[in-house]
Coordinates of C-alpha atoms and ligand atoms in Angstrom, one line a residue:
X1 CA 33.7 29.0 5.1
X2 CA 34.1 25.7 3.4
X3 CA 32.5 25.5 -0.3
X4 CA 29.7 23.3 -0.3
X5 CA 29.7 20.1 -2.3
X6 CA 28.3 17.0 -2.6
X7 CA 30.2 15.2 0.7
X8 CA 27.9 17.2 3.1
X9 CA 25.3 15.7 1.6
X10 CA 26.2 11.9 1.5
X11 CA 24.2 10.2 4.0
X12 CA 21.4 12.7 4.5
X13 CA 18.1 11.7 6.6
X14 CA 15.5 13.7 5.6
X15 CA 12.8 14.6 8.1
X16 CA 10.4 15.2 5.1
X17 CA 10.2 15.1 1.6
X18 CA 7.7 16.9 -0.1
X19 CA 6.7 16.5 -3.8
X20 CA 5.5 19.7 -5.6
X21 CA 4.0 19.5 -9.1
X22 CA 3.8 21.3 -12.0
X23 CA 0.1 22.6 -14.0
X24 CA -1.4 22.7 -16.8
X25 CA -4.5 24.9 -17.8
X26 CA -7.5 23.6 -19.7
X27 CA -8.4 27.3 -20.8
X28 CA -8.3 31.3 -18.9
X29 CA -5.0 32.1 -20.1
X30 CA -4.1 35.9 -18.5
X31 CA -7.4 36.1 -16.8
X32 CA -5.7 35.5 -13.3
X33 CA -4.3 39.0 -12.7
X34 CA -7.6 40.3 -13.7
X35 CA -9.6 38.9 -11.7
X36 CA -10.6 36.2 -13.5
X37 CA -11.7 33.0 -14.1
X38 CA -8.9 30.1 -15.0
X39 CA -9.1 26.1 -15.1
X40 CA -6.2 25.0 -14.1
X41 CA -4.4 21.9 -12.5
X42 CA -1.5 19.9 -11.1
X43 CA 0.0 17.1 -13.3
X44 CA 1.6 14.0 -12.0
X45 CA 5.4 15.6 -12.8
X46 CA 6.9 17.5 -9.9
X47 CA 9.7 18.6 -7.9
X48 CA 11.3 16.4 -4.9
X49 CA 12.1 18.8 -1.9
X50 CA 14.1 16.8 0.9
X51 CA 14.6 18.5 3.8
X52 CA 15.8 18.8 7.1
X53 CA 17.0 21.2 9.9
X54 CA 20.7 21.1 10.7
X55 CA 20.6 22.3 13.5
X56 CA 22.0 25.9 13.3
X57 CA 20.5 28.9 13.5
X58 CA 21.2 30.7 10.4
X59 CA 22.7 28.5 8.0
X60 CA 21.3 26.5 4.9
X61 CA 22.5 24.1 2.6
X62 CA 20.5 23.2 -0.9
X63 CA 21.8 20.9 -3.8
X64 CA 20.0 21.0 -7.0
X65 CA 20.0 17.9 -8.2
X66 CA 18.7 18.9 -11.8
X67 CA 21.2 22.0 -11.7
X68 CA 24.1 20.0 -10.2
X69 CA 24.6 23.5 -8.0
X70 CA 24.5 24.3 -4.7
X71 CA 23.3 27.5 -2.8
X72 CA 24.0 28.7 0.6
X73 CA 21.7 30.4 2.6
X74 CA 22.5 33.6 5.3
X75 CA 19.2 33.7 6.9
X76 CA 20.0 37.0 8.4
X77 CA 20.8 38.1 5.0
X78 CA 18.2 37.4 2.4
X79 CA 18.8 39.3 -1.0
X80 CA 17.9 38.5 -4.7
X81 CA 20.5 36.7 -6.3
X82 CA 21.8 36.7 -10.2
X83 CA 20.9 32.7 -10.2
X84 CA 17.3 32.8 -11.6
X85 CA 16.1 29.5 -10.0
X86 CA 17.9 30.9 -6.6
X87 CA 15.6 33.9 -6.1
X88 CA 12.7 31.7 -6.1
X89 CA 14.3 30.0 -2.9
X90 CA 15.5 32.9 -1.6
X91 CA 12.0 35.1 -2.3
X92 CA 9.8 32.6 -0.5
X93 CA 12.4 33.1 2.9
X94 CA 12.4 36.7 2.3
X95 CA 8.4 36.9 2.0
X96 CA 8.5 33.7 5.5
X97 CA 10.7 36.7 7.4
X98 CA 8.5 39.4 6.3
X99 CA 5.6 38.0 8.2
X100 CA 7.5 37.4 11.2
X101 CA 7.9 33.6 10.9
X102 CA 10.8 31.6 12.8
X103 CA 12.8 29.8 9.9
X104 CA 16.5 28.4 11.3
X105 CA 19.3 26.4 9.5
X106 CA 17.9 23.7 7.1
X107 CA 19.8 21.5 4.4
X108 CA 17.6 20.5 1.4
X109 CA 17.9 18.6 -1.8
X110 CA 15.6 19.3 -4.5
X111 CA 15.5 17.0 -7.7
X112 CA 13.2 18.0 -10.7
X113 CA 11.6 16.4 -13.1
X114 CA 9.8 19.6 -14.3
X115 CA 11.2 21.3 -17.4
X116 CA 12.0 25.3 -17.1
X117 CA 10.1 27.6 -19.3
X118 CA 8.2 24.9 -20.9
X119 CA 4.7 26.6 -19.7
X120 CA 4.6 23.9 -16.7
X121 CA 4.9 26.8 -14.1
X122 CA 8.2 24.5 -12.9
X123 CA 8.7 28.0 -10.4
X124 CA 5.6 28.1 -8.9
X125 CA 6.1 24.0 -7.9
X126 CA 9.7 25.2 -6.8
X127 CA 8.7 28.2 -4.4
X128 CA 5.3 26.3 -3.1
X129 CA 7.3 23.7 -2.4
X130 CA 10.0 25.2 -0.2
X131 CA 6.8 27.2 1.3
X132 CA 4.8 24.4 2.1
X133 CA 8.1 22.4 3.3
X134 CA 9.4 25.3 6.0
X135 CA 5.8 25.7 7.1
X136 CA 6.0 21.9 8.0
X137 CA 9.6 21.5 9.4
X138 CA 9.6 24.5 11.2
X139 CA 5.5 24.2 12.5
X140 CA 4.8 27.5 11.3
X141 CA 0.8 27.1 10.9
X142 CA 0.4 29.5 7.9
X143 CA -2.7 28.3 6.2
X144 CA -2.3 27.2 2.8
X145 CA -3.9 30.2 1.0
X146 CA -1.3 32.3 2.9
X147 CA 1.4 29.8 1.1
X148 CA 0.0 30.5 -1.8
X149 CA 0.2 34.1 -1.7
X150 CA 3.1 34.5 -0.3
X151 CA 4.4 31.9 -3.0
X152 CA 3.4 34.4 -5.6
X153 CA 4.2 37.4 -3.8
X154 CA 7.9 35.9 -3.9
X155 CA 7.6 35.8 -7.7
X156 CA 6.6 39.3 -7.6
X157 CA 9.4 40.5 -5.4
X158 CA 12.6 38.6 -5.7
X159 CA 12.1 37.2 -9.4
X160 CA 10.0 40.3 -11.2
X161 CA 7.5 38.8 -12.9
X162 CA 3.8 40.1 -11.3
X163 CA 2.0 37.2 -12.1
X164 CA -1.4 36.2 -11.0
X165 CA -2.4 33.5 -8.3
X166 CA -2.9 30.8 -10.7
X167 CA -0.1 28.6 -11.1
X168 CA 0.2 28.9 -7.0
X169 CA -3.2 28.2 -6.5
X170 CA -3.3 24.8 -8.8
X171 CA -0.2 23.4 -7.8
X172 CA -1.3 23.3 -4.1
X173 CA -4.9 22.9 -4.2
X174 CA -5.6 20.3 -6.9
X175 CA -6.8 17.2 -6.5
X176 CA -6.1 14.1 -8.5
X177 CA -8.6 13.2 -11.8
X178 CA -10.1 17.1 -11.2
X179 CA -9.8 20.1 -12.5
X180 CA -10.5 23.5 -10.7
X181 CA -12.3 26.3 -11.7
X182 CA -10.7 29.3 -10.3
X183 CA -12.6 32.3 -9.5
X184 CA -9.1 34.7 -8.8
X185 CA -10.8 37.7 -7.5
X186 CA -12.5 35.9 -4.5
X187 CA -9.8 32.8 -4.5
X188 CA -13.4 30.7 -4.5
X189 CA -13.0 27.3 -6.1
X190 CA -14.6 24.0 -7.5
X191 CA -13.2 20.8 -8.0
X192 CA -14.5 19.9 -11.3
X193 CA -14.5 15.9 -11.6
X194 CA -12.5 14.9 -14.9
X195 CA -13.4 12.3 -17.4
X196 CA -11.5 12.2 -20.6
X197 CA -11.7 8.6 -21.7
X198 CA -10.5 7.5 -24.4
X199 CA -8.4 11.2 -24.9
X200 CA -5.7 12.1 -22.9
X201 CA -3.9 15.4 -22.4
X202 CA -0.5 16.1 -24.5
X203 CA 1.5 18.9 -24.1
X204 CA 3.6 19.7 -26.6
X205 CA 7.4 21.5 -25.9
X206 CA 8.4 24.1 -28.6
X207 CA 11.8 24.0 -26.1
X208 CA 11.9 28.0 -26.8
X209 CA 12.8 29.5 -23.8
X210 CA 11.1 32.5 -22.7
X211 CA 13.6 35.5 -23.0
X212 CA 10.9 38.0 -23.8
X213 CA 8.3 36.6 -21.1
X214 CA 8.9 38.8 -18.2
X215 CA 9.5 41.6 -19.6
X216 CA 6.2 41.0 -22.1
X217 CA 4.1 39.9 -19.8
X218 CA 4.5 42.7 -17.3
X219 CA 3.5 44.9 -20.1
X220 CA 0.8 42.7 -20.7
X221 CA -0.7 43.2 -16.8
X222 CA 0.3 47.0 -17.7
X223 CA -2.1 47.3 -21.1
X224 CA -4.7 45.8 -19.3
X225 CA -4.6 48.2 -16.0
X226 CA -4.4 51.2 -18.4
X227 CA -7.4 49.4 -20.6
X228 CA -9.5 49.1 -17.6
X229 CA -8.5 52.8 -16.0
X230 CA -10.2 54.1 -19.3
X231 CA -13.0 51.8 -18.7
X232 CA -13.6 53.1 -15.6
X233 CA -13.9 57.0 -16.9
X234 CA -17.1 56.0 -18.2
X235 CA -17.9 53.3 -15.8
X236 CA -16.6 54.1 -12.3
X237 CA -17.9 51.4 -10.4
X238 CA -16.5 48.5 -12.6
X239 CA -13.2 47.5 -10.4
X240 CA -11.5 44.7 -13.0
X241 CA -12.0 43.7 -16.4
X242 CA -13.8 40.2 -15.0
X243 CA -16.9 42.9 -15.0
X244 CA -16.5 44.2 -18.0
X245 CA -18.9 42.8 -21.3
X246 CA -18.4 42.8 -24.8
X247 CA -21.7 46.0 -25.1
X248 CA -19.6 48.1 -22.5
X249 CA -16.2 47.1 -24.0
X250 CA -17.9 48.7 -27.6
X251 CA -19.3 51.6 -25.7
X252 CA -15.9 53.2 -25.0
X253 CA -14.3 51.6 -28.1
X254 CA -13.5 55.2 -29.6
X255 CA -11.5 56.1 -26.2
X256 CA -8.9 52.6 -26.6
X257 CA -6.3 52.3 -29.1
X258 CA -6.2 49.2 -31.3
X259 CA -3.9 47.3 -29.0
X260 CA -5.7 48.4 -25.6
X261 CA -9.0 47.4 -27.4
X262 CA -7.8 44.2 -28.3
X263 CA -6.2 43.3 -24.6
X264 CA -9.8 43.8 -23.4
X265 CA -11.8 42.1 -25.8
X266 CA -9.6 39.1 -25.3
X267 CA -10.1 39.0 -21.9
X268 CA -13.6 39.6 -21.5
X269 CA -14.1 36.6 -23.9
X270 CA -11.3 34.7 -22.6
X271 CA -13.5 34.6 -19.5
X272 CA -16.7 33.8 -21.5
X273 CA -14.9 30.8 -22.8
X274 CA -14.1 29.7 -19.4
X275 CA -17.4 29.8 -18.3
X276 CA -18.4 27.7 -21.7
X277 CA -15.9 25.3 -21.2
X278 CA -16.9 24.4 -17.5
X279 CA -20.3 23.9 -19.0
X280 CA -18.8 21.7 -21.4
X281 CA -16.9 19.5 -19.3
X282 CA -19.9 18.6 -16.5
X283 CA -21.5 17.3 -19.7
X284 CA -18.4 15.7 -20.8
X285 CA -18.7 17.3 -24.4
X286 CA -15.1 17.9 -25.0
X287 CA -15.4 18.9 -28.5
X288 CA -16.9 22.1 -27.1
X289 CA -14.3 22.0 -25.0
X290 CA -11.5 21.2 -27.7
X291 CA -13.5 24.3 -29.6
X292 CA -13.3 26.7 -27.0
X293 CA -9.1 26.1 -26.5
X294 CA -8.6 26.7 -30.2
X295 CA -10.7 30.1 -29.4
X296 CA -8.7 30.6 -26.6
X297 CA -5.4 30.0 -29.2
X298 CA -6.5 32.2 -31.7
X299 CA -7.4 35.4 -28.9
X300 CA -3.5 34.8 -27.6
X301 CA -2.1 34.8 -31.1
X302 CA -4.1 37.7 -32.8
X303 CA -5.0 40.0 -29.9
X304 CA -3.3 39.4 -26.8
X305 CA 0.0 38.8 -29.1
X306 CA 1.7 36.2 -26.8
X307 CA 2.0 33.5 -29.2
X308 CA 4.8 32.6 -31.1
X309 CA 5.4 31.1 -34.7
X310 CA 6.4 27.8 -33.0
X311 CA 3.3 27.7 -31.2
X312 CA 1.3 28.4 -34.2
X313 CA 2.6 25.7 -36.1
X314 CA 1.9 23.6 -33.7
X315 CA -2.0 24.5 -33.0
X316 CA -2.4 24.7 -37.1
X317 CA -1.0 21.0 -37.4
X318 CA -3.6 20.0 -35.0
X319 CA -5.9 21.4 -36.6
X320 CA -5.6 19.2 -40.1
X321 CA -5.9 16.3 -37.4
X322 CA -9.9 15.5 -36.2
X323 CA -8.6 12.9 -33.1
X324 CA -6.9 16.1 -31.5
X325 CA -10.1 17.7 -30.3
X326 CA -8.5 21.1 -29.5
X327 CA -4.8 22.9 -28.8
X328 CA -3.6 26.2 -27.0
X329 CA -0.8 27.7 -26.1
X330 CA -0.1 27.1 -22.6
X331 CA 1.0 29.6 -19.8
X332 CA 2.2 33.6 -20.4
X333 CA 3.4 32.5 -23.7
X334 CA 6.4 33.2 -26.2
X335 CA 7.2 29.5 -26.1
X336 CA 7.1 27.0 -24.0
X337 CA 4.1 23.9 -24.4
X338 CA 0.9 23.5 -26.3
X339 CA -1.7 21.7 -24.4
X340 CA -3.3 19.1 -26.9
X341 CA -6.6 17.2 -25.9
X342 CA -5.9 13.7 -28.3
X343 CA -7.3 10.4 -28.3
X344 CA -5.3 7.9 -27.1
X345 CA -4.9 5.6 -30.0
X346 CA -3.2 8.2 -32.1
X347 CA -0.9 9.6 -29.4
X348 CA 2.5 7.9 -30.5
X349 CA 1.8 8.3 -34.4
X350 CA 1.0 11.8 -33.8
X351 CA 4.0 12.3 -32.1
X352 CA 6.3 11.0 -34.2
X353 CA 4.5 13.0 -37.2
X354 CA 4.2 16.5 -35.9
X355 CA 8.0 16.1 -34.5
X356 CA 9.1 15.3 -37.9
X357 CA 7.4 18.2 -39.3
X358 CA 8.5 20.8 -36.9
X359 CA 12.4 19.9 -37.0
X360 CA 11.6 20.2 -40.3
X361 CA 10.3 23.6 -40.3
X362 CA 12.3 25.4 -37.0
X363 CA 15.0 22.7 -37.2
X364 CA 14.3 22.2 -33.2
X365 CA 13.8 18.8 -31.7
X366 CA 9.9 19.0 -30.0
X367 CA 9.3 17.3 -27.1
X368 CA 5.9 15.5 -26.0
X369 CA 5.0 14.8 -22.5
X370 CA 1.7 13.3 -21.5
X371 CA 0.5 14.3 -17.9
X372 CA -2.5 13.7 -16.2
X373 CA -4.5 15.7 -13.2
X374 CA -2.9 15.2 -9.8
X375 CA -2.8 16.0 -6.4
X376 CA -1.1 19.3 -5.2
X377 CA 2.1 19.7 -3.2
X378 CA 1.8 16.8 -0.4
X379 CA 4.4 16.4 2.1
X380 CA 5.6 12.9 3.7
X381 CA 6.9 13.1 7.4
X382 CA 10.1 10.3 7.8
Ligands
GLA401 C1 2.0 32.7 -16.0 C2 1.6 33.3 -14.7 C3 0.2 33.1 -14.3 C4 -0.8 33.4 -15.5 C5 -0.2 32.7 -16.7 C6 -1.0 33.2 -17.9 O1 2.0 31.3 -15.8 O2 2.5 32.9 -13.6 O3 -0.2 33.8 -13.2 O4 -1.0 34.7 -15.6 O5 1.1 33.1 -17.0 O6 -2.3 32.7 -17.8

């Protein structure tokens, strides 16, 4: 077989394109995989997925532009590959074959503008993206929640990391100048309209990669399973921590050990906050809002111990700064973005201060991207 390169793609006529964003998330950070609330949503930086069929029956062709590598496909032989940002292609095929769907030989090109491990959930735009784009070229009729979770169920099984539904969920259902309010046990949603004039949304790249993140945040999902098990000695009809308050958290207090204790308590407030911030943004008070993130920061960093020292420079500097109304770590944590809500006059000089003073400190070059609320994965037909 001949090794693919760039020739065999010179020339290509795609029959679609579709574009695939990345998400942020105002505030429910690990709330997802326990059944949660979240309030997350798509930003207007995404992935480009060109595709089209080539007319064979088990053969594919993808280019990574942003990689500059290619990957071909055996469709009658899907396994996990050592290539991180390959399983998340190869997972969403594998999960497509699992439910009996009819996927032949396609080529595809896919060019990023999404950075990896920043927090931006850059795989979940990846595999939604190559789910929602077989589903079209190939007239598969899934529905989009089944996209979804077979999206995440790819992360799951060909990439290891047993996330929630979140970042699956917001980067194919949001809407542009919204934000949704997630509830993950029922998959129920609202569209919450989004008015932030004059602040804007920043986030913030440590640019440390994740290394410890899928290995932490499994054992995260684990703490809390073993948390709620003991929970449920005492309370046997509560089925996730989402039902679990603060009084009943107390009540078998003597039963958790410090760190079990604190998994719970974060989340059962982490959920509160949700609920508070929601409030706060239908009345467009986003001080509460900016309140409730730096709440949100300071349950991550002290008793769900997923921050980072990076991060917390970079929430503490905020704090000395009144026009940033709040900042949070973003995403499982151990680096990537903090999400800043700033005004707009005092982006750039911001910027250029809190840069200065973090090379300064971690002698790492920060990077700053503003985004703002989009629409979910959409898909042109050429
Ligand atoms: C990652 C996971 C999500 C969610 C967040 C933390 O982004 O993919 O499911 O758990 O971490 O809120």
């Amino acid at each position: 077989m001949k090794t693919l390169n760039k020739t065999y793609f010179e020339d290509f006529k795609p029959e679609l394109t579709v574009t695939s964003p990345g998400r942020i998330n105002f505030i429910g950070e690990h709330t997802d995989y326990n059944n949660g609330f979240v309030l997350p949503t798509a930003i207007d930086k995404k992935i480009f997925f060109f595709f089209k069929k080539n007319n064979t029956s088990n053969h594919c062709n993808i280019y990574s532009k942003s990689y500059d590598a290619f990957l071909r496909i055996d469709l009658s032989n899907i396994t996990t590959s050592d290539v991180e940002w390959e399983n998340f292609v190869l997972g969403v095929i594998n999960e497509l074959q699992h439910r009996n769907a009819v996927v032949t030989g396609f080529d595809c090109i896919i060019e990023s503008e999404l950075p990896m491990g920043a927090g931006i959930s850059s795989s979940a735009a990846l595999e939604c993206g190559i789910a929602l784009g077989l589903n079209a070229l190939f007239d598969l009729k899934f529905s989009l929640q089944e996209l979804i979770t077979l999206s995440r169920d790819a992360e799951h099984n060909f990439v290891g990391t047993k996330c929630g539904i979140m970042d699956q969920f917001a980067v194919v259902m949001s809407k542009k100048a919204h934000t949704l309010l997630i509830d993950c046990e029922s998959l129920a949603y609202e569209l919450i309209p989004l008015t932030m004039q004059p602040y804007k949304i920043l986030l913030l790249n440590t640019n440390i990669s994740h290394n410890l993140a899928t290995s932490e945040y499994n054992k995260r999902r684990n703490e809390c399973e073993i948390g709620l098990e003991i929970i449920k000695e005492k309370y046997p009809n509560i089925s996730s921590l989402r039902e679990v308050t603060q009084p009943i958290l107390e009540t078998v207090r003597p039963n958790l050990n410090t760190t079990l204790y604190n998994r719970c308590a974060y989340i059962v407030a982490e959920n509160n906050r949700v609920q508070q911030a929601v409030t706060s943004l239908k009345s467009g008070d986003l001080k509460s809002l900016g309140d409730l993130m730096y709440g949100s920061h300071d349950g991550l960093r002290n008793l769900y111990d997923v921050s980072c020292a990076e991060l917390d420079f970079l929430v503490d500097f905020s704090l000395k700064h009144e026009y940033v109304l709040g900042a949070r770590m973003m995403g499982g944590g151990f680096g990537g973005c903090t999400i800043n809500i700033i005004h707009g006059n005092n982006i750039n000089s911001y910027v250029e201060k809190i840069s200065y003073a973090y090379k300064k400190e971690f002698k790492i070059d920060l990077s700053a991207i503003e985004v703002s609320p989009s629409d979910g994965t959409s898909i042109i037909y050429h």
